[in-house]
């Protein structure tokens, strides 16, 4: 909640993120004002309200709080956001707040675990630390929440679950009325996912396997919702599947793993099932969509975000 | 590993035709309380391989009087749903192996997680 007014609401997103430099200066301003910002730019959401002003909001991963700022040409100006005046985002002044599903808790991963920041908690330094791509995926799922819920998915699979934060998020969205299966090729990621499940008091079912092979043919045409934040970084082919690089090494055009997955996808999804995949511009999202459209799936790009040098996209695939 | 998970796993050892269901050889089994959700259990039942579930439950010593067949109108049978819930969600194999029914290859279960990866020779 907002440290000023204790409102539990935070800013919504309707427009592209503000320039990275402005985000950084905003975060410095927050720190200078005494707010504890742990994950800075990665968890910054932005809403464009008006031609030259916009609100930027930070949320800390471990305690959910909000700080509402209006960034103007004079620099960030702190305002306290509550119920906004006016209705729509276009041409209306004010700040808009909608309740966001908070980022689920997860154990220390990546650098935080390596640096031993949390000495009392068990850490997983080799597990992928949720970053911009993860948060884009969470924001997209949040935006798609109503249509996902309307499908009433029963069997859910997250491929490459890493810390388990995305599966935990989906559990928060859909509740305990689905079967949450998680796969990862890395055994520590599977362990971390179980920890994340415990921290959030939910049930996740991790399995160590390559993509979804352990579930085939048993779950052929049976999965209602699949989510995959794949290793998408452009690397040499031989780095793909290496013990340290499995989380991010994507090989040629960063899409060797993505292509293998998309090849299987039509046979995985149940009728009416859907799938979300995060990709980079270098992976050639248009081409990926075309390839999959030819296999009979309804395809679209439902989100995009530039973060630093990365241009990320979330692709959605629907089985008719 | 919950028995729900086990119900979905198949062996992919090279040359194996029917790698399902895997035989559970448990070294350590735990019971964990999980909130009962009648709607979930009721919707899940038609997706389960019932015989495999029964065999798995029996092999870990928690058959819990599961009937040989799913009763008709199971969605209204609260007692039955509770039984299924317990077996499916609350029985966890912490340590053990999953054995391929055809090749005998053993996949380890460690810290409650099955490892279904194969070496290149087995694939």
Coordinates of C-alpha atoms in Angstrom, one line a residue:
Chain A
X1 CA 0.0 0.0 0.0
X2 CA 1.0 3.6 -0.5
X3 CA 3.3 4.7 2.3
X4 CA 1.5 8.1 2.3
X5 CA -2.1 7.0 2.4
X6 CA -1.9 3.2 2.9
X7 CA -4.0 2.6 -0.2
X8 CA -3.7 -1.0 -1.4
X9 CA -4.1 0.1 -5.0
X10 CA -1.3 0.7 -7.5
X11 CA -1.2 2.3 -10.9
X12 CA -2.5 0.4 -13.9
X13 CA -0.8 0.2 -17.2
X14 CA -2.3 1.4 -20.5
X15 CA 0.6 2.7 -22.4
X16 CA 4.3 2.0 -23.1
X17 CA 6.8 2.4 -20.3
X18 CA 8.4 5.8 -19.9
X19 CA 12.0 6.1 -21.1
X20 CA 14.4 4.0 -19.2
X21 CA 16.4 7.0 -18.1
X22 CA 13.4 8.6 -16.5
X23 CA 12.6 5.3 -14.7
X24 CA 16.1 5.3 -13.3
X25 CA 15.9 8.9 -12.1
X26 CA 12.5 8.2 -10.6
X27 CA 13.9 5.2 -8.6
X28 CA 16.9 7.3 -7.4
X29 CA 14.4 9.9 -6.2
X30 CA 12.4 7.2 -4.4
X31 CA 15.6 6.0 -2.7
X32 CA 16.6 9.6 -1.8
X33 CA 13.2 10.0 -0.2
X34 CA 13.8 7.1 2.0
X35 CA 11.7 4.4 0.3
X36 CA 13.2 0.9 0.2
X37 CA 13.3 0.0 -3.4
X38 CA 14.7 -3.5 -3.8
X39 CA 14.0 -4.4 -7.4
X40 CA 13.8 -1.0 -9.0
X41 CA 13.2 -0.8 -12.8
X42 CA 12.2 -4.4 -13.1
X43 CA 8.9 -3.9 -11.3
X44 CA 8.1 -0.5 -12.5
X45 CA 4.7 -0.1 -14.2
X46 CA 3.7 3.0 -16.0
X47 CA 0.4 4.6 -17.1
X48 CA 0.2 7.3 -19.6
X49 CA -2.5 9.7 -18.5
X50 CA -1.9 12.8 -20.5
X51 CA 0.3 14.1 -23.2
X52 CA 3.4 14.9 -21.1
X53 CA 2.8 13.5 -17.7
X54 CA 2.5 9.9 -16.5
X55 CA 2.4 8.1 -13.2
X56 CA 5.0 5.6 -12.3
X57 CA 4.6 3.0 -9.7
X58 CA 7.0 0.7 -7.9
X59 CA 6.2 -2.5 -6.1
X60 CA 8.6 -4.2 -3.9
X61 CA 8.6 -7.9 -4.2
X62 CA 8.5 -8.9 -0.6
X63 CA 6.1 -6.3 0.8
X64 CA 3.5 -4.9 -1.5
X65 CA 3.4 -1.2 -1.3
X66 CA 2.7 1.6 -3.8
X67 CA 4.1 4.9 -4.4
X68 CA 2.4 7.2 -6.8
X69 CA 4.4 9.7 -8.7
X70 CA 3.6 12.0 -11.5
X71 CA 6.6 12.5 -13.6
X72 CA 6.6 15.9 -15.3
X73 CA 9.2 17.9 -17.1
X74 CA 10.2 19.2 -13.7
X75 CA 11.2 15.8 -12.5
X76 CA 9.2 13.2 -10.4
X77 CA 6.6 14.8 -8.3
X78 CA 5.2 12.7 -5.5
X79 CA 1.4 12.6 -5.3
X80 CA -0.7 10.2 -3.3
X81 CA -3.0 8.2 -5.5
X82 CA -6.5 7.2 -4.4
X83 CA -9.7 7.0 -6.3
X84 CA -9.2 9.0 -9.4
X85 CA -11.3 11.8 -10.7
X86 CA -12.6 11.1 -14.2
X87 CA -13.3 7.8 -16.0
X88 CA -11.1 6.8 -18.9
X89 CA -7.4 7.1 -19.4
X90 CA -7.5 9.1 -22.5
X91 CA -7.2 12.8 -22.0
X92 CA -8.2 12.6 -18.4
X93 CA -6.0 14.0 -15.6
X94 CA -5.5 12.0 -12.5
X95 CA -4.1 8.7 -11.5
X96 CA -5.8 5.4 -12.0
X97 CA -5.7 2.6 -9.6
X98 CA -6.7 -1.0 -10.1
X99 CA -6.0 -3.8 -7.7
X100 CA -3.1 -5.9 -9.0
X101 CA -2.3 -9.5 -8.1
X102 CA 0.9 -9.2 -6.1
X103 CA 4.1 -11.0 -7.3
X104 CA 4.1 -14.2 -5.3
X105 CA 6.8 -14.8 -2.7
X106 CA 9.6 -17.0 -3.7
X107 CA 12.9 -18.0 -2.0
X108 CA 16.2 -16.2 -2.7
X109 CA 17.3 -16.9 -6.3
X110 CA 20.0 -15.8 -8.6
X111 CA 22.3 -13.0 -7.3
X112 CA 20.4 -12.5 -4.1
X113 CA 21.0 -16.1 -3.1
X114 CA 24.6 -15.9 -4.3
X115 CA 25.4 -12.9 -2.2
X116 CA 23.8 -14.5 0.8
X117 CA 21.4 -11.6 1.3
X118 CA 19.0 -13.8 3.2
X119 CA 21.2 -15.9 5.4
X120 CA 18.4 -17.6 7.1
X121 CA 16.5 -18.7 4.1
X122 CA 17.6 -21.5 1.7
X123 CA 18.7 -20.0 -1.6
X124 CA 18.9 -21.2 -5.2
X125 CA 21.7 -19.2 -6.8
X126 CA 21.5 -21.1 -10.1
X127 CA 17.8 -20.6 -10.6
X128 CA 16.7 -17.9 -12.9
X129 CA 15.8 -14.7 -11.0
X130 CA 12.5 -13.2 -12.1
X131 CA 13.2 -10.2 -14.3
X132 CA 11.7 -8.0 -16.8
X133 CA 10.5 -10.9 -19.0
X134 CA 8.9 -12.5 -16.0
X135 CA 7.1 -9.4 -15.0
X136 CA 5.9 -8.7 -18.5
X137 CA 4.4 -12.2 -18.5
X138 CA 2.7 -11.7 -15.1
X139 CA 1.3 -8.3 -16.3
X140 CA 0.0 -9.9 -19.5
X141 CA -1.6 -12.8 -17.6
X142 CA -3.2 -10.3 -15.3
X143 CA -4.6 -8.4 -18.3
X144 CA -5.9 -11.6 -19.8
X145 CA -7.3 -12.8 -16.5
X146 CA -11.0 -12.5 -17.3
X147 CA -10.7 -14.5 -20.6
X148 CA -8.5 -17.1 -19.0
X149 CA -10.9 -17.5 -16.1
X150 CA -13.9 -17.8 -18.5
X151 CA -12.3 -20.9 -20.0
X152 CA -12.2 -22.5 -16.6
X153 CA -8.9 -24.3 -17.3
X154 CA -8.4 -27.6 -15.4
X155 CA -5.0 -28.8 -16.5
X156 CA -2.3 -26.2 -16.4
X157 CA 1.4 -26.7 -17.3
X158 CA 4.2 -24.3 -16.9
X159 CA 7.2 -25.3 -19.0
X160 CA 10.5 -24.1 -17.6
X161 CA 9.1 -23.0 -14.3
X162 CA 12.3 -21.7 -12.8
X163 CA 11.5 -20.2 -9.4
X164 CA 7.9 -21.2 -9.8
X165 CA 6.7 -17.6 -9.5
X166 CA 4.6 -17.6 -12.7
X167 CA 2.8 -20.8 -11.6
X168 CA 2.2 -19.4 -8.2
X169 CA 0.8 -16.3 -9.9
X170 CA -1.6 -18.3 -12.0
X171 CA -2.7 -20.2 -8.9
X172 CA -3.5 -16.8 -7.3
X173 CA -5.5 -15.9 -10.4
X174 CA -7.4 -19.2 -10.8
X175 CA -7.5 -20.6 -7.3
X176 CA -7.2 -24.2 -6.3
X177 CA -9.6 -25.4 -8.9
X178 CA -6.9 -26.5 -11.3
X179 CA -4.1 -29.0 -11.5
X180 CA -0.8 -27.1 -11.6
X181 CA 2.0 -29.1 -13.3
X182 CA 5.4 -27.5 -13.6
X183 CA 8.4 -28.8 -15.6
X184 CA 12.0 -27.8 -15.6
X185 CA 15.1 -29.5 -16.9
X186 CA 17.0 -28.2 -13.9
X187 CA 16.4 -30.1 -10.6
X188 CA 17.1 -27.0 -8.4
X189 CA 14.4 -25.1 -10.3
X190 CA 12.0 -27.9 -9.5
X191 CA 13.0 -27.7 -5.8
X192 CA 12.7 -24.0 -5.8
X193 CA 9.2 -24.3 -7.2
X194 CA 8.2 -26.5 -4.4
X195 CA 9.6 -23.9 -1.9
X196 CA 7.6 -21.2 -3.7
X197 CA 4.5 -23.4 -3.4
X198 CA 5.1 -23.8 0.4
X199 CA 5.7 -20.0 0.8
X200 CA 2.4 -19.2 -0.9
X201 CA 0.5 -22.1 0.7
X202 CA -0.5 -23.6 -2.6
X203 CA 0.0 -26.9 -4.4
X204 CA 2.3 -27.0 -7.4
X205 CA 3.5 -30.3 -8.9
X206 CA 7.0 -30.0 -10.3
X207 CA 8.6 -32.7 -12.6
X208 CA 12.1 -32.7 -13.9
X209 CA 11.8 -33.3 -17.6
X210 CA 12.6 -31.8 -21.0
X211 CA 9.8 -29.5 -22.1
X212 CA 6.7 -31.7 -21.5
X213 CA 8.0 -35.1 -22.6
X214 CA 7.3 -36.8 -19.2
X215 CA 3.6 -36.0 -19.7
X216 CA 3.3 -37.4 -23.2
X217 CA 1.3 -39.1 -24.6
X218 CA -0.8 -39.1 -21.5
X219 CA -1.7 -35.4 -21.7
X220 CA -1.9 -35.1 -25.5
X221 CA -4.7 -32.7 -26.4
X222 CA -5.5 -32.4 -22.8
X223 CA -3.8 -29.3 -21.5
X224 CA -6.0 -26.2 -21.1
X225 CA -3.4 -23.6 -20.3
X226 CA 0.4 -23.7 -21.0
X227 CA 2.8 -21.0 -20.2
X228 CA 6.4 -20.9 -21.3
X229 CA 9.1 -18.2 -20.6
X230 CA 11.7 -20.0 -22.7
X231 CA 15.5 -19.6 -22.9
X232 CA 15.4 -17.0 -25.7
X233 CA 18.9 -15.5 -25.7
X234 CA 20.8 -15.8 -29.0
X235 CA 23.8 -18.0 -28.3
X236 CA 25.8 -20.7 -30.1
X237 CA 23.9 -24.0 -30.5
X238 CA 26.2 -25.9 -28.2
X239 CA 25.3 -23.7 -25.2
X240 CA 21.7 -24.8 -25.4
X241 CA 20.8 -27.2 -22.5
X242 CA 24.2 -26.7 -20.8
X243 CA 24.0 -27.1 -17.1
X244 CA 24.4 -23.4 -16.3
X245 CA 22.8 -22.0 -19.4
X246 CA 19.6 -23.9 -19.6
X247 CA 17.7 -20.9 -18.2
X248 CA 18.6 -18.6 -21.0
X249 CA 20.6 -20.1 -23.9
X250 CA 18.3 -20.2 -26.9
X251 CA 20.9 -21.1 -29.6
X252 CA 20.5 -20.0 -33.2
X253 CA 18.3 -16.8 -33.3
X254 CA 17.6 -17.7 -29.7
X255 CA 14.8 -19.9 -30.8
X256 CA 16.0 -23.5 -30.9
X257 CA 14.0 -24.4 -27.8
X258 CA 11.1 -22.2 -28.8
X259 CA 10.8 -24.0 -32.1
X260 CA 10.9 -27.4 -30.6
X261 CA 8.1 -26.4 -28.2
X262 CA 5.9 -24.8 -30.8
X263 CA 6.3 -27.9 -33.0
X264 CA 4.6 -29.9 -30.2
X265 CA 2.1 -27.3 -29.1
X266 CA -0.8 -28.2 -31.4
X267 CA -0.8 -31.7 -30.0
X268 CA -0.6 -30.5 -26.4
X269 CA -3.5 -28.1 -26.2
X270 CA -7.0 -29.3 -25.5
X271 CA -9.9 -27.9 -27.6
X272 CA -10.2 -24.3 -26.5
X273 CA -6.9 -24.5 -24.8
X274 CA -4.4 -21.6 -24.8
X275 CA -0.7 -21.0 -24.5
X276 CA 1.4 -17.9 -23.7
X277 CA 5.1 -17.7 -24.7
X278 CA 7.6 -14.9 -24.1
X279 CA 9.9 -14.1 -27.0
X280 CA 12.5 -11.5 -28.0
X281 CA 12.6 -9.5 -31.2
X282 CA 15.6 -11.5 -32.3
X283 CA 13.5 -14.7 -32.1
X284 CA 11.4 -13.4 -35.0
X285 CA 8.0 -13.3 -33.4
X286 CA 6.2 -12.6 -36.7
X287 CA 7.7 -15.7 -38.2
X288 CA 6.9 -17.8 -35.1
X289 CA 3.3 -16.7 -35.3
X290 CA 3.1 -17.5 -39.0
X291 CA 4.6 -21.0 -38.6
X292 CA 2.1 -21.8 -35.8
X293 CA -0.9 -20.3 -37.6
X294 CA -0.2 -22.7 -40.4
X295 CA -0.7 -25.5 -37.9
X296 CA -4.2 -24.4 -37.2
X297 CA -3.8 -22.4 -34.1
X298 CA -5.2 -18.9 -33.6
X299 CA -2.2 -16.7 -32.9
X300 CA -1.5 -13.2 -31.8
X301 CA 0.9 -11.0 -30.0
X302 CA -0.8 -9.8 -26.9
X303 CA 1.9 -7.7 -25.2
X304 CA 5.2 -6.0 -26.0
X305 CA 7.6 -4.1 -23.9
X306 CA 11.1 -2.5 -24.4
X307 CA 13.3 -3.0 -21.4
X308 CA 16.8 -1.6 -21.9
X309 CA 18.1 -3.3 -25.0
X310 CA 15.6 -6.1 -25.0
X311 CA 12.3 -5.8 -26.9
X312 CA 10.1 -8.5 -25.4
X313 CA 6.8 -9.9 -26.7
X314 CA 4.2 -12.2 -25.3
X315 CA 2.6 -14.5 -27.9
X316 CA -0.7 -16.2 -27.4
X317 CA -1.8 -19.3 -29.1
X318 CA -5.4 -20.7 -29.0
X319 CA -6.6 -24.1 -30.0
X320 CA -10.0 -23.9 -31.7
Chain B
X1 CA 5.3 -36.2 -5.7
X2 CA 1.6 -36.4 -5.4
X3 CA -0.3 -39.3 -6.9
X4 CA -2.0 -36.7 -9.1
X5 CA 1.4 -36.1 -10.7
X6 CA 2.2 -39.7 -11.0
X7 CA -1.0 -40.3 -12.9
X8 CA 0.3 -38.1 -15.7
X9 CA 3.8 -39.5 -16.0
X10 CA 5.1 -41.8 -18.7
X11 CA 8.4 -43.5 -19.3
X12 CA 10.2 -42.7 -22.6
X13 CA 13.0 -45.2 -22.4
X14 CA 14.2 -46.1 -26.0
X15 CA 12.1 -48.7 -27.6
X16 CA 9.5 -48.8 -24.9
X17 CA 5.9 -49.0 -26.2
X18 CA 3.8 -48.8 -23.1
X19 CA 5.7 -46.8 -20.5
X20 CA 2.5 -46.1 -18.5
X21 CA 1.8 -46.4 -15.6
X22 CA 5.1 -46.2 -13.8
X23 CA 5.4 -48.5 -10.8
X24 CA 6.1 -46.6 -7.6
X25 CA 8.7 -48.0 -5.2
X26 CA 8.6 -45.6 -2.3
X27 CA 11.2 -45.3 0.4
X28 CA 9.6 -42.4 2.1
X29 CA 5.9 -41.3 2.0
X30 CA 4.5 -38.3 3.8
X31 CA 1.0 -37.1 4.4
X32 CA 0.4 -33.4 4.0
X33 CA -3.0 -31.7 4.6
X34 CA -4.4 -30.0 1.6
X35 CA -7.6 -28.0 1.5
X36 CA -10.4 -30.0 0.0
X37 CA -11.9 -28.6 -3.2
X38 CA -14.9 -30.6 -4.3
X39 CA -15.3 -28.9 -7.6
X40 CA -11.6 -29.6 -8.5
X41 CA -11.7 -33.2 -7.5
X42 CA -15.0 -33.7 -9.3
X43 CA -13.7 -32.2 -12.5
X44 CA -10.4 -34.0 -12.3
X45 CA -11.8 -37.5 -11.9
X46 CA -12.8 -38.0 -15.6
X47 CA -9.2 -37.0 -16.5
X48 CA -7.6 -39.6 -14.3
X49 CA -6.5 -43.1 -15.3
X50 CA -8.5 -44.7 -12.5
X51 CA -6.8 -48.1 -12.5
X52 CA -3.4 -46.5 -12.4
X53 CA -4.4 -44.3 -9.5
X54 CA -5.7 -47.3 -7.5
X55 CA -2.5 -49.3 -8.2
X56 CA -0.4 -46.3 -7.2
X57 CA -2.3 -45.7 -4.0
X58 CA -2.1 -49.4 -3.1
X59 CA 1.6 -49.5 -3.7
X60 CA 2.3 -46.7 -1.2
X61 CA -0.1 -48.2 1.3
X62 CA -2.8 -45.6 1.0
X63 CA -5.6 -47.3 -1.0
X64 CA -8.1 -45.6 1.3
X65 CA -10.9 -47.9 0.2
X66 CA -11.0 -46.5 -3.3
X67 CA -13.5 -48.5 -5.2
X68 CA -12.5 -50.5 -8.3
X69 CA -14.6 -48.2 -10.4
X70 CA -15.7 -44.6 -10.2
X71 CA -19.3 -44.6 -9.0
X72 CA -21.9 -42.9 -11.2
X73 CA -22.9 -39.5 -10.1
X74 CA -19.6 -39.1 -8.4
X75 CA -19.9 -35.3 -8.3
X76 CA -22.6 -35.6 -5.6
X77 CA -20.8 -38.2 -3.6
X78 CA -19.0 -36.1 -1.0
X79 CA -17.6 -39.1 0.8
X80 CA -16.1 -40.5 -2.4
X81 CA -14.7 -37.1 -3.4
X82 CA -13.0 -36.8 0.0
X83 CA -11.4 -40.2 -0.4
X84 CA -10.1 -39.3 -3.9
X85 CA -8.9 -35.9 -2.6
X86 CA -6.8 -37.6 0.1
X87 CA -5.2 -40.1 -2.2
X88 CA -4.6 -37.6 -5.0
X89 CA -3.4 -34.6 -3.1
X90 CA -2.4 -35.5 0.4
X91 CA -0.2 -38.5 -0.1
X92 CA 3.3 -37.5 -1.2
X93 CA 6.2 -39.7 -2.2
X94 CA 9.3 -37.9 -0.9
X95 CA 11.9 -40.5 -1.8
X96 CA 11.9 -43.5 -4.0
X97 CA 11.9 -44.5 -7.6
X98 CA 9.4 -44.8 -10.5
X99 CA 10.0 -48.0 -12.5
X100 CA 9.3 -48.2 -16.2
X101 CA 6.8 -51.1 -16.5
X102 CA 8.4 -52.4 -19.7
X103 CA 12.1 -51.8 -19.4
X104 CA 12.6 -51.7 -15.6
X105 CA 14.5 -48.5 -15.8
X106 CA 14.2 -46.6 -12.6
X107 CA 13.6 -42.8 -12.4
X108 CA 14.5 -41.3 -9.1
X109 CA 12.1 -39.4 -6.8
X110 CA 14.1 -37.1 -4.6
X111 CA 12.8 -34.4 -2.2
X112 CA 9.3 -35.1 -3.6
X113 CA 10.3 -34.5 -7.2
X114 CA 10.4 -37.2 -9.9
X115 CA 13.3 -36.9 -12.3
X116 CA 12.2 -38.2 -15.7
X117 CA 15.3 -37.2 -17.6
X118 CA 17.1 -40.0 -19.5
X119 CA 20.7 -40.4 -20.6
X120 CA 21.3 -40.3 -24.4
X121 CA 21.6 -44.1 -24.5
X122 CA 18.2 -44.6 -22.9
X123 CA 16.3 -42.1 -25.1

